[in-house]
Short mmCIF file of N, CA and C in Angstrom, two decimals:
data_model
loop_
_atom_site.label_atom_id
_atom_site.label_comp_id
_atom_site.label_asym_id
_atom_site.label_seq_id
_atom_site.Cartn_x
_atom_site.Cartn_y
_atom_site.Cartn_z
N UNK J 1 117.15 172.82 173.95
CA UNK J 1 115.94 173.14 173.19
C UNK J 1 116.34 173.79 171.86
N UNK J 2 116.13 173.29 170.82
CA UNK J 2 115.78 173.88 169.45
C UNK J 2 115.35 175.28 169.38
N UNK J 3 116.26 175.91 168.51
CA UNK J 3 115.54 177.19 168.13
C UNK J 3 114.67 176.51 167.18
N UNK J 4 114.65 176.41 166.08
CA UNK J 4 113.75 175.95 165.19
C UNK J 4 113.17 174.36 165.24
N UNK J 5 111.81 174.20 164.48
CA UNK J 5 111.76 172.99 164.10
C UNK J 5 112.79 172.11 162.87
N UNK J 6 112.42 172.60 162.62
CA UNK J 6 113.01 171.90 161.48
C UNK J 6 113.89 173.12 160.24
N UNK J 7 115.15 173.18 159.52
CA UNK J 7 116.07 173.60 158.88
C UNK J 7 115.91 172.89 157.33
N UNK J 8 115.89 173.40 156.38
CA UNK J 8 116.38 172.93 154.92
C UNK J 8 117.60 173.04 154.31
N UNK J 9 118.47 171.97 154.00
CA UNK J 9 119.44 172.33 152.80
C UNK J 9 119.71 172.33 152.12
N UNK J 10 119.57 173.19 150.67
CA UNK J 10 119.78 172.75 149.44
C UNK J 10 121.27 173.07 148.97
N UNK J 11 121.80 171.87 148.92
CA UNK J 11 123.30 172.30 148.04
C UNK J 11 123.35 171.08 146.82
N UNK J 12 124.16 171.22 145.62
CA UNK J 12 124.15 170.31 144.97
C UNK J 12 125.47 169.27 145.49
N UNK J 13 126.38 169.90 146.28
CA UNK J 13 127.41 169.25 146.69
C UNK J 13 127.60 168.71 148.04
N UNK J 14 127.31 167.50 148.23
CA UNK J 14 126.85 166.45 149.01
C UNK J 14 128.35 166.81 150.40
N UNK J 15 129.31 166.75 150.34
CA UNK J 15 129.88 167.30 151.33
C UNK J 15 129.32 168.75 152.24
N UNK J 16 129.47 169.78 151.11
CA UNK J 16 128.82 170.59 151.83
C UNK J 16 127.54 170.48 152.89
N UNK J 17 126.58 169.73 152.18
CA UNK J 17 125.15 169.29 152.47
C UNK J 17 125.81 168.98 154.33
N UNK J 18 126.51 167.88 154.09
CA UNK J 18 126.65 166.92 154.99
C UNK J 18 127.56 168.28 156.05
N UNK J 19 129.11 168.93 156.11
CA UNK J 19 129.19 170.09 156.64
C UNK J 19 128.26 170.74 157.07
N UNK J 20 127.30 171.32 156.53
CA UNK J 20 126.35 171.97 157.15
C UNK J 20 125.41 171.67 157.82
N UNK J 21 124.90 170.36 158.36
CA UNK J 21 124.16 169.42 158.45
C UNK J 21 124.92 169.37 159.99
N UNK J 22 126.24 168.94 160.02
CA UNK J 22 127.00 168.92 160.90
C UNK J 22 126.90 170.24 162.16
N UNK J 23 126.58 171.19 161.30
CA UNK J 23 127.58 172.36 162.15
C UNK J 23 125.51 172.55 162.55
N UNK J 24 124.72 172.52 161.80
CA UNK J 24 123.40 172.68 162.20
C UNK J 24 122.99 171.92 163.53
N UNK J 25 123.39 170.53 163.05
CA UNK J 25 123.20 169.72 164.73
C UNK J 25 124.04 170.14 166.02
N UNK J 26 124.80 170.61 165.39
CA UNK J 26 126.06 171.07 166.60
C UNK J 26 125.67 171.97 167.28
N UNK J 27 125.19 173.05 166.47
CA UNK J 27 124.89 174.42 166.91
C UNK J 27 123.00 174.15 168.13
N UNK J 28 122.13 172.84 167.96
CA UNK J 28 120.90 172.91 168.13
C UNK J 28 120.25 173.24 167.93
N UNK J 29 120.29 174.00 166.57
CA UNK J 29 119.90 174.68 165.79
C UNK J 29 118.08 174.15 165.14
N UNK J 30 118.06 172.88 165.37
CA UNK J 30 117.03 172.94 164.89
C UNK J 30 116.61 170.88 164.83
N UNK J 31 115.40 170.76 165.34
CA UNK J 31 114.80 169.40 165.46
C UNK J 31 115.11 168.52 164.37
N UNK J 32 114.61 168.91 163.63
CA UNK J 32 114.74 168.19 162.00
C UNK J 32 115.58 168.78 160.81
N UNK J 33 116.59 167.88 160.18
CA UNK J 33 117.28 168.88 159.02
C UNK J 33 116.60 168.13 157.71
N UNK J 34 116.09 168.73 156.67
CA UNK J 34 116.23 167.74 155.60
C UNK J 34 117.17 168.42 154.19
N UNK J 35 117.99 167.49 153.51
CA UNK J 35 119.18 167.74 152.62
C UNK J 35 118.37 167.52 151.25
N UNK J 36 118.54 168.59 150.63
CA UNK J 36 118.38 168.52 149.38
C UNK J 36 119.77 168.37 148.05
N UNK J 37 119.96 167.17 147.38
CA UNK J 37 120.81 167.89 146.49
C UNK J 37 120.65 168.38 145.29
N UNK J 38 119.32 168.87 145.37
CA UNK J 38 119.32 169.88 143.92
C UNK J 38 117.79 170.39 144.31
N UNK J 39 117.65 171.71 143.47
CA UNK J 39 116.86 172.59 143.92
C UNK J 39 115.60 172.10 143.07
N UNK J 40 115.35 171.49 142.44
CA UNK J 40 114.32 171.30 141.86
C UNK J 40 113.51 170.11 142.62
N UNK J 41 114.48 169.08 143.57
CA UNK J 41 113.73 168.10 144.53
C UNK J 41 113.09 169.21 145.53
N UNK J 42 113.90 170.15 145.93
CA UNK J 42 113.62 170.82 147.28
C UNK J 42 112.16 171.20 146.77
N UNK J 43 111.98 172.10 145.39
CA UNK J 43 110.51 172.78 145.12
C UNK J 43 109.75 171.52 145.60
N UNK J 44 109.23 170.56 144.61
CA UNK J 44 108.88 169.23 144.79
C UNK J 44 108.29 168.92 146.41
N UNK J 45 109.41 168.92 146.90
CA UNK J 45 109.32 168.09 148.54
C UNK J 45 108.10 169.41 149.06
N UNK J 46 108.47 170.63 149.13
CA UNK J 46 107.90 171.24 149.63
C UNK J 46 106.09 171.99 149.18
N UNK J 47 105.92 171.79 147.60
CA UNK J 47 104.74 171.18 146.82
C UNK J 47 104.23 170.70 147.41
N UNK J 48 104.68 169.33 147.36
CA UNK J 48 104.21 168.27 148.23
C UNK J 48 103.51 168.49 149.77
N UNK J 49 104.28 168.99 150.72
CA UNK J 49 104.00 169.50 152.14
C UNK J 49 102.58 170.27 151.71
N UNK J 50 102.40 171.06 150.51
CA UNK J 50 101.31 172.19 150.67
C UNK J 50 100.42 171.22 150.48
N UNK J 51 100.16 169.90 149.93
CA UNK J 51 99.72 169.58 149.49
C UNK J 51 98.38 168.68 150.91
N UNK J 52 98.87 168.65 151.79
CA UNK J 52 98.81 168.03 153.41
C UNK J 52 97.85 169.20 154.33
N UNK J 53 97.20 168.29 155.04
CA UNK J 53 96.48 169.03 156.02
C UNK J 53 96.97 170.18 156.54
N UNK J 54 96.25 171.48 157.10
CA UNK J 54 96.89 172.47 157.48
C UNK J 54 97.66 172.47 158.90
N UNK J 55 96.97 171.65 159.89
CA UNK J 55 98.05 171.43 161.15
C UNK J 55 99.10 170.25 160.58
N UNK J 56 99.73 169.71 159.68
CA UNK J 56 100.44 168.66 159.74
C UNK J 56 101.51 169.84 158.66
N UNK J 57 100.93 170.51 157.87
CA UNK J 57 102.28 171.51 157.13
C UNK J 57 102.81 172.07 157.90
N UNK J 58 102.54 173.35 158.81
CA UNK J 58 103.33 174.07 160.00
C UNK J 58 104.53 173.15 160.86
N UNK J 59 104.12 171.79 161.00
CA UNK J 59 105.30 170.76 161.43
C UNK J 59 105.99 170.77 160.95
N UNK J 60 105.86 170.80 159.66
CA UNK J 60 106.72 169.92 158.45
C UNK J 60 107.69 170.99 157.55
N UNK J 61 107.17 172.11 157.15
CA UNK J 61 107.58 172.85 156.70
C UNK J 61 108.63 173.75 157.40
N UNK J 62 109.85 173.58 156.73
CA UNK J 62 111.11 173.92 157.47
C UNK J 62 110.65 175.80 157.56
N UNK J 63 111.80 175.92 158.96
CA UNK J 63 112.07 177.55 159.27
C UNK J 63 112.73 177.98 158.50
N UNK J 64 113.96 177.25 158.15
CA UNK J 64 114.62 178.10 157.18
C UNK J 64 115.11 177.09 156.19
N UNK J 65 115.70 177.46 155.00
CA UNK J 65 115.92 177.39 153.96
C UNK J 65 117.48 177.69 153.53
N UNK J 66 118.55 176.77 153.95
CA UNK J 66 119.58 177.30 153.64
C UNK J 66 119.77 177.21 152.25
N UNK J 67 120.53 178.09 151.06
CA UNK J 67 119.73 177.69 149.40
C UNK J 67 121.21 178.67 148.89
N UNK J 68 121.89 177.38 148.62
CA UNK J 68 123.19 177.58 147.94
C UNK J 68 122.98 177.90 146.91
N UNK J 69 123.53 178.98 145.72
CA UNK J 69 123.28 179.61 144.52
C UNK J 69 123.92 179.02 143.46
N UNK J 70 124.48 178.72 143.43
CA UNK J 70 125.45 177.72 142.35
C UNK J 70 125.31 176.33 141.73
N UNK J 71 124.18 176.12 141.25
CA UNK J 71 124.16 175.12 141.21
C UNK J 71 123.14 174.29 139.34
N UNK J 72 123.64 173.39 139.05
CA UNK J 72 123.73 172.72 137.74
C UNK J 72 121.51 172.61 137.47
N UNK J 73 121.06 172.21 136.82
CA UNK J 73 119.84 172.68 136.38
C UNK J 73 118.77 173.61 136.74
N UNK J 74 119.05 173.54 138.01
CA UNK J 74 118.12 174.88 138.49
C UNK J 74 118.95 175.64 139.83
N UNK J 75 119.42 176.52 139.70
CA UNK J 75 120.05 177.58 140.83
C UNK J 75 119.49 178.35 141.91
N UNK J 76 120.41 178.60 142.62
CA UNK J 76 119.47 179.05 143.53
C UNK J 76 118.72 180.35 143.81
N UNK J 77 118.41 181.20 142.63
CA UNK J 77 117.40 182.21 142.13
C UNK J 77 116.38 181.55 140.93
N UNK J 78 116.88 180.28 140.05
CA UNK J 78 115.73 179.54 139.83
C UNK J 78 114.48 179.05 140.93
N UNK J 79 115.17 178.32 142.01
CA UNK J 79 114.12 178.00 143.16
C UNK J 79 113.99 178.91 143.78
N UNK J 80 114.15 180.31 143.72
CA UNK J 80 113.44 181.80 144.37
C UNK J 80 112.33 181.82 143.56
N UNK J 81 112.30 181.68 142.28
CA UNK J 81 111.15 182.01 141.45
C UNK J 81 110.36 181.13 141.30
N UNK J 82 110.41 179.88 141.82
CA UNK J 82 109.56 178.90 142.15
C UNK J 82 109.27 178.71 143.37
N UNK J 83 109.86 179.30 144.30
CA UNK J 83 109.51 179.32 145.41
C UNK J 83 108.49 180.46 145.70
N UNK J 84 108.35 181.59 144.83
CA UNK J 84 107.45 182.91 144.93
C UNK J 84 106.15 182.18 144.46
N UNK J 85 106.09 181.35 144.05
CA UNK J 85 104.75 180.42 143.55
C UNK J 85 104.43 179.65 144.38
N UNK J 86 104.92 179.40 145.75
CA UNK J 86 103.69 178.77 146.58
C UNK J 86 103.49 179.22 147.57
N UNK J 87 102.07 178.66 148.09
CA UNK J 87 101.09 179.44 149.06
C UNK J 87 102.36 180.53 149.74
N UNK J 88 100.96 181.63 150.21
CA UNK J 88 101.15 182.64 150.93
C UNK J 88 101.86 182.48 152.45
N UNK J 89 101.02 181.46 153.08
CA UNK J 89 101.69 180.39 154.11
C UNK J 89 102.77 180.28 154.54
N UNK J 90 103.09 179.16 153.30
CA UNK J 90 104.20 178.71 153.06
C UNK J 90 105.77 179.52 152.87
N UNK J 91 105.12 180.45 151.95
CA UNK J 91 106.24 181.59 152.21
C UNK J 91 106.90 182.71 153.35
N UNK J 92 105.52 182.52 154.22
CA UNK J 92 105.49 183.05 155.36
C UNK J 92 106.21 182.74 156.15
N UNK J 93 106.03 181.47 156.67
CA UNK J 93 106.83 180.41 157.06
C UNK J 93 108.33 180.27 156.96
N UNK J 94 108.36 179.91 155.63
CA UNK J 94 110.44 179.47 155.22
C UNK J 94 110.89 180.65 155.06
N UNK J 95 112.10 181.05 155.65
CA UNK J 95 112.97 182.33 155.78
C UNK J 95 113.73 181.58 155.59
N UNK J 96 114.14 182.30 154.02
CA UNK J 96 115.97 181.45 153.41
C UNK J 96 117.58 182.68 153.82
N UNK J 97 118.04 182.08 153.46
CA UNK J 97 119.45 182.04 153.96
C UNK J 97 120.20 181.67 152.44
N UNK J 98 121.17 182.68 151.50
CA UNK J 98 121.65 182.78 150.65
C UNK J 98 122.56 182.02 151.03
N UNK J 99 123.43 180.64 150.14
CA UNK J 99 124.56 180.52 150.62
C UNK J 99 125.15 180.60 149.69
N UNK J 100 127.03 181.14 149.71
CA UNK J 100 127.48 181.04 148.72
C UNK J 100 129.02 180.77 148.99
N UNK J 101 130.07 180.65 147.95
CA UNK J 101 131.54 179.94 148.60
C UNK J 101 131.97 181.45 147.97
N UNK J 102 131.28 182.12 147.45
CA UNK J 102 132.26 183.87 146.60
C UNK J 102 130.76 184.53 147.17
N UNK J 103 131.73 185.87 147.73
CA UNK J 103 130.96 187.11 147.61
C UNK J 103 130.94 188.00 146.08
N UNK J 104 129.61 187.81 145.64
CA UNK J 104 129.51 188.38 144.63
C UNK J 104 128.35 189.98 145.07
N UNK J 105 129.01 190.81 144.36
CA UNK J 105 127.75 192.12 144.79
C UNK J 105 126.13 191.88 143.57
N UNK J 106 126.81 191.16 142.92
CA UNK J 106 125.71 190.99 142.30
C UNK J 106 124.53 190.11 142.47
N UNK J 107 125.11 188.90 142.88
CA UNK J 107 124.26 187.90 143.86
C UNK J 107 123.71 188.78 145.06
N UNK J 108 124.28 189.26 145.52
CA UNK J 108 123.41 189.83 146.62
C UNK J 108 122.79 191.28 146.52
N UNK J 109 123.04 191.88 145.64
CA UNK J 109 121.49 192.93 145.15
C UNK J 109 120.67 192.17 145.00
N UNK J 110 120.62 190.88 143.60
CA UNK J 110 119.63 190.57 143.11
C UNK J 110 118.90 189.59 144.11
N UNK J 111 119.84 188.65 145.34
CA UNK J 111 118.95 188.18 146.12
C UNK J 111 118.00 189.00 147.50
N UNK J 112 117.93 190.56 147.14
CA UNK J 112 116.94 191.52 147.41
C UNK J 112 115.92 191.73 146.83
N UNK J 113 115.96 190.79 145.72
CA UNK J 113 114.71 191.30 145.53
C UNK J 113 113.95 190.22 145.84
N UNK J 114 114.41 189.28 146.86
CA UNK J 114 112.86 188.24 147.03
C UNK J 114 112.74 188.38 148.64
N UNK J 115 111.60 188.44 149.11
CA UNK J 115 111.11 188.96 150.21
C UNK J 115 111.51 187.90 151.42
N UNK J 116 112.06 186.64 150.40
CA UNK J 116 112.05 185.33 151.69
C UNK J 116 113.11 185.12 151.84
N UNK J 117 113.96 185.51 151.30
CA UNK J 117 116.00 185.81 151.42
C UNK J 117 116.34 187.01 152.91
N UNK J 118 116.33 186.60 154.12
CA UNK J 118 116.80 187.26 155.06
C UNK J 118 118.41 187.28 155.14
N UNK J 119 118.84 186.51 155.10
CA UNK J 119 120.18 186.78 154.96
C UNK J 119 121.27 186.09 154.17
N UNK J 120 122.78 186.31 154.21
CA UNK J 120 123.33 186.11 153.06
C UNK J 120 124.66 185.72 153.64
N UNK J 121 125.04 184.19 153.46
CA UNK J 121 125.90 183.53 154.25
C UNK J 121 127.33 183.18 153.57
N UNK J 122 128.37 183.27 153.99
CA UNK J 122 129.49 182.11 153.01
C UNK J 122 129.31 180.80 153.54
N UNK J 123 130.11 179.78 152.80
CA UNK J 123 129.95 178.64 152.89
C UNK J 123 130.89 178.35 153.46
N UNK J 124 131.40 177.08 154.28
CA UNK J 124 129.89 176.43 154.52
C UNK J 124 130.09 177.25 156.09
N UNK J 125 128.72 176.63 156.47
CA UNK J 125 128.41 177.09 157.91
C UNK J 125 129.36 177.02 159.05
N UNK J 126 129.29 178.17 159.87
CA UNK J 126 129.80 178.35 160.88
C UNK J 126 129.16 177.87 162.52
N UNK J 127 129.93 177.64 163.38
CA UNK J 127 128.82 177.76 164.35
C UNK J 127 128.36 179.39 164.65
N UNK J 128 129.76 179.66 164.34
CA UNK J 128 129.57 181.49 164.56
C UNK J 128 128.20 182.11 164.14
N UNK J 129 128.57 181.89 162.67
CA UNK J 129 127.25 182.66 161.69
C UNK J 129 126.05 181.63 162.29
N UNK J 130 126.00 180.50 162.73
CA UNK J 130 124.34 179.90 163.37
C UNK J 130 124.10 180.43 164.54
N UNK J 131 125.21 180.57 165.16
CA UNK J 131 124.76 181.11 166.58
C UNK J 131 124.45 182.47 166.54
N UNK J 132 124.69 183.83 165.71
CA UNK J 132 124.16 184.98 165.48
C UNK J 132 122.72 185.17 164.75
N UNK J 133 122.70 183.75 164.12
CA UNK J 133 121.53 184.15 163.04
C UNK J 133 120.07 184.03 163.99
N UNK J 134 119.73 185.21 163.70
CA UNK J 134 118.24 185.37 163.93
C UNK J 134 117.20 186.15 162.98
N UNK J 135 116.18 185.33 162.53
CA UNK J 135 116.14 185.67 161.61
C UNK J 135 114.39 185.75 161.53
#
């Protein structure tokens, strides 16, 4: 049995994507994965979802949000600040997961200040770090 329904990944780097994707199914982590490679499809896709009946979004709309920081037109504190722009719901809902390949102290003050950032991962995924995360 699935902890979650459904998992998000946004990385711009398609191995990773696919790694984590891996270690997500492994772990059972979750029914449905969907891969983003860039953060500006992910806003989009998930727009979109708000956009849908209210019992058919709660399906659809992933638990979590894995949301790699590094990345070429929009980063991953760009899609924090576009992500603070939709429904109340919706935000309710997706609990993200910082990912990053460097511990920076600065990345992780500033990903305190968004209310939907529970925790703060290296890359790529572990089964370790999936199997602890509760979130």
């Amino acid at each position: 049995m699935s902890k979650y329904q459904s998992v998000m990944l946004i990385d711009d780097n398609e191995i990773d994507n696919l790694i984590n994707q891996k270690m997500v199914e492994a772990a059972g982590l979750s029914k449905y994965i969907y891969t983003h490679t860039g953060a500006k499809s992910a806003i989009e896709f998930l727009k979109n979802i708000e956009q849908l009946e209210n019992d058919i979004v709660s399906g659809v709309l992933p638990d979590i949000i894995f949301l790699d920081i590094d990345m070429p037109l929009m980063d991953g504190f760009q899609f924090l600040e576009e992500f603070n722009k939709l429904k109340d719901s919706t935000k309710d809902k997706c609990k993200i997961v910082m990912l990053t390949s460097s511990i920076n102290p600065q990345d992780v003050s500033k990903s305190k200040k968004y209310d939907a950032v529970k925790k703060y991962l290296n890359k790529p995924l572990s089964q370790e770090s999936l199997t602890e995360l509760s979130i």
